[in-house]
Structures are given as structure tokens and as C-alpha cells.
């Protein structure tokens, strides 16, 4: 797994998981893909990213939702 491409540092973006060496949050990449953006569109919009960074973001997201406990907001 390419999780070495993900950094979590409380001094960068308040500890939000980001692509290492950037301030680009994993959630932004996953969100863009969920909204229908293609990998190429994301790479064009963020030229500092590599295709492996997008893969790592998806792997991180998959690992995060595979946890037994997830912080979810209460619903009505």
C-alpha cells in the first residue's frame, strides 16, 4: 500500500491527512473523484500531484472506512 505518500502532522492543516509534501487533503481528492472528476482532471488541476498520490488517497480512504469505529455525526 502506498500510504507512505500520506502525511498526518498536527502542524500541517491541523492534522488533516494530506498528500506528503503538500497541503492537499486526502478528502479533497476523494471528494473530487466522488463528484465525477477524473484522475486526469485532478492531476491537471494540481500539477504537484502524481497518479500514485491519487491511488494513495483512495487506499487511505478505503483503510479509514474499514475501521470498526468511525466518527459519524448523529442523524435526526
PDB file of C-alpha atoms in Angstrom:
ATOM      1  CA  UNK A   1       0.000   0.000   0.000  1.00  0.00           C
ATOM      2  CA  UNK A   2       1.269   3.487  -0.831  1.00  0.00           C
ATOM      3  CA  UNK A   3       0.352   5.041   2.495  1.00  0.00           C
ATOM      4  CA  UNK A   4       3.866   6.457   2.778  1.00  0.00           C
ATOM      5  CA  UNK A   5       2.557   9.153   0.412  1.00  0.00           C
ATOM      6  CA  UNK A   6       0.101  10.352   3.096  1.00  0.00           C
ATOM      7  CA  UNK A   7       1.169  12.635   5.936  1.00  0.00           C
ATOM      8  CA  UNK A   8      -0.684  13.429   9.138  1.00  0.00           C
ATOM      9  CA  UNK A   9       1.016  16.231  11.014  1.00  0.00           C
ATOM     10  CA  UNK A  10      -0.741  18.472  13.521  1.00  0.00           C
ATOM     11  CA  UNK A  11       1.379  21.389  12.258  1.00  0.00           C
ATOM     12  CA  UNK A  12       0.065  20.998   8.690  1.00  0.00           C
ATOM     13  CA  UNK A  13      -3.630  21.620   8.072  1.00  0.00           C
ATOM     14  CA  UNK A  14      -4.346  20.863  11.738  1.00  0.00           C
ATOM     15  CA  UNK A  15      -3.541  17.174  11.305  1.00  0.00           C
ATOM     16  CA  UNK A  16      -5.858  16.568   8.353  1.00  0.00           C
ATOM     17  CA  UNK A  17      -4.433  13.704   6.259  1.00  0.00           C
ATOM     18  CA  UNK A  18      -2.680  15.265   3.233  1.00  0.00           C
ATOM     19  CA  UNK A  19      -0.513  14.148   0.375  1.00  0.00           C
ATOM     20  CA  UNK A  20       3.050  14.246   1.729  1.00  0.00           C
ATOM     21  CA  UNK A  21       4.865  17.462   0.877  1.00  0.00           C
ATOM     22  CA  UNK A  22       1.661  19.309   0.022  1.00  0.00           C
ATOM     23  CA  UNK A  23      -1.323  20.839   1.746  1.00  0.00           C
ATOM     24  CA  UNK A  24      -3.697  18.873  -0.445  1.00  0.00           C
ATOM     25  CA  UNK A  25      -6.087  16.904   1.770  1.00  0.00           C
ATOM     26  CA  UNK A  26      -6.905  13.296   1.010  1.00  0.00           C
ATOM     27  CA  UNK A  27     -10.573  14.215   1.447  1.00  0.00           C
ATOM     28  CA  UNK A  28     -10.363  16.750  -1.372  1.00  0.00           C
ATOM     29  CA  UNK A  29      -9.043  14.136  -3.794  1.00  0.00           C
ATOM     30  CA  UNK A  30     -11.609  11.526  -2.776  1.00  0.00           C
ATOM     31  CA  UNK A  31     -14.365  14.134  -2.868  1.00  0.00           C
ATOM     32  CA  UNK A  32     -13.428  15.260  -6.348  1.00  0.00           C
ATOM     33  CA  UNK A  33     -13.489  11.659  -7.574  1.00  0.00           C
ATOM     34  CA  UNK A  34     -16.871  11.104  -5.896  1.00  0.00           C
ATOM     35  CA  UNK A  35     -18.231  14.193  -7.653  1.00  0.00           C
ATOM     36  CA  UNK A  36     -17.204  12.760 -11.012  1.00  0.00           C
ATOM     37  CA  UNK A  37     -13.835  14.378 -11.676  1.00  0.00           C
ATOM     38  CA  UNK A  38     -11.426  12.121 -13.482  1.00  0.00           C
ATOM     39  CA  UNK A  39      -7.936  11.314 -12.290  1.00  0.00           C
ATOM     40  CA  UNK A  40      -6.573  13.337 -15.205  1.00  0.00           C
ATOM     41  CA  UNK A  41      -8.680  16.377 -14.264  1.00  0.00           C
ATOM     42  CA  UNK A  42      -7.329  16.262 -10.717  1.00  0.00           C
ATOM     43  CA  UNK A  43      -3.750  15.866 -11.946  1.00  0.00           C
ATOM     44  CA  UNK A  44      -4.232  18.801 -14.320  1.00  0.00           C
ATOM     45  CA  UNK A  45      -5.709  20.997 -11.581  1.00  0.00           C
ATOM     46  CA  UNK A  46      -2.968  20.013  -9.100  1.00  0.00           C
ATOM     47  CA  UNK A  47       0.229  19.502 -11.128  1.00  0.00           C
ATOM     48  CA  UNK A  48       2.236  18.823  -7.972  1.00  0.00           C
ATOM     49  CA  UNK A  49       0.358  15.521  -7.605  1.00  0.00           C
ATOM     50  CA  UNK A  50       1.324  12.247  -9.230  1.00  0.00           C
ATOM     51  CA  UNK A  51      -1.067   9.473 -10.226  1.00  0.00           C
ATOM     52  CA  UNK A  52       0.317   7.442  -7.301  1.00  0.00           C
ATOM     53  CA  UNK A  53      -0.885  10.199  -4.944  1.00  0.00           C
ATOM     54  CA  UNK A  54      -4.460   9.750  -6.156  1.00  0.00           C
ATOM     55  CA  UNK A  55      -4.112   5.989  -5.668  1.00  0.00           C
ATOM     56  CA  UNK A  56      -2.731   6.534  -2.163  1.00  0.00           C
ATOM     57  CA  UNK A  57      -5.644   8.833  -1.295  1.00  0.00           C
ATOM     58  CA  UNK A  58      -8.122   6.141  -2.332  1.00  0.00           C
ATOM     59  CA  UNK A  59      -6.214   3.451  -0.434  1.00  0.00           C
ATOM     60  CA  UNK A  60      -6.151   5.656   2.668  1.00  0.00           C
ATOM     61  CA  UNK A  61      -9.887   6.313   2.404  1.00  0.00           C
ATOM     62  CA  UNK A  62     -10.606   2.592   1.998  1.00  0.00           C
ATOM     63  CA  UNK A  63      -8.485   1.779   5.045  1.00  0.00           C
ATOM     64  CA  UNK A  64     -10.188   4.524   7.059  1.00  0.00           C
ATOM     65  CA  UNK A  65     -13.706   3.239   6.400  1.00  0.00           C
ATOM     66  CA  UNK A  66     -12.577  -0.297   7.153  1.00  0.00           C
ATOM     67  CA  UNK A  67     -12.151   0.648  10.820  1.00  0.00           C
ATOM     68  CA  UNK A  68     -14.644  -0.679  13.339  1.00  0.00           C
ATOM     69  CA  UNK A  69     -15.304   2.727  14.852  1.00  0.00           C
ATOM     70  CA  UNK A  70     -15.885   5.775  12.704  1.00  0.00           C
ATOM     71  CA  UNK A  71     -16.623   9.289  13.876  1.00  0.00           C
ATOM     72  CA  UNK A  72     -20.053   9.962  12.422  1.00  0.00           C
ATOM     73  CA  UNK A  73     -22.374  12.861  13.060  1.00  0.00           C
ATOM     74  CA  UNK A  74     -25.631  11.948  14.743  1.00  0.00           C
ATOM     75  CA  UNK A  75     -28.608  11.965  12.422  1.00  0.00           C
ATOM     76  CA  UNK A  76     -32.139  13.009  13.319  1.00  0.00           C
TER      77      UNK A  76
END
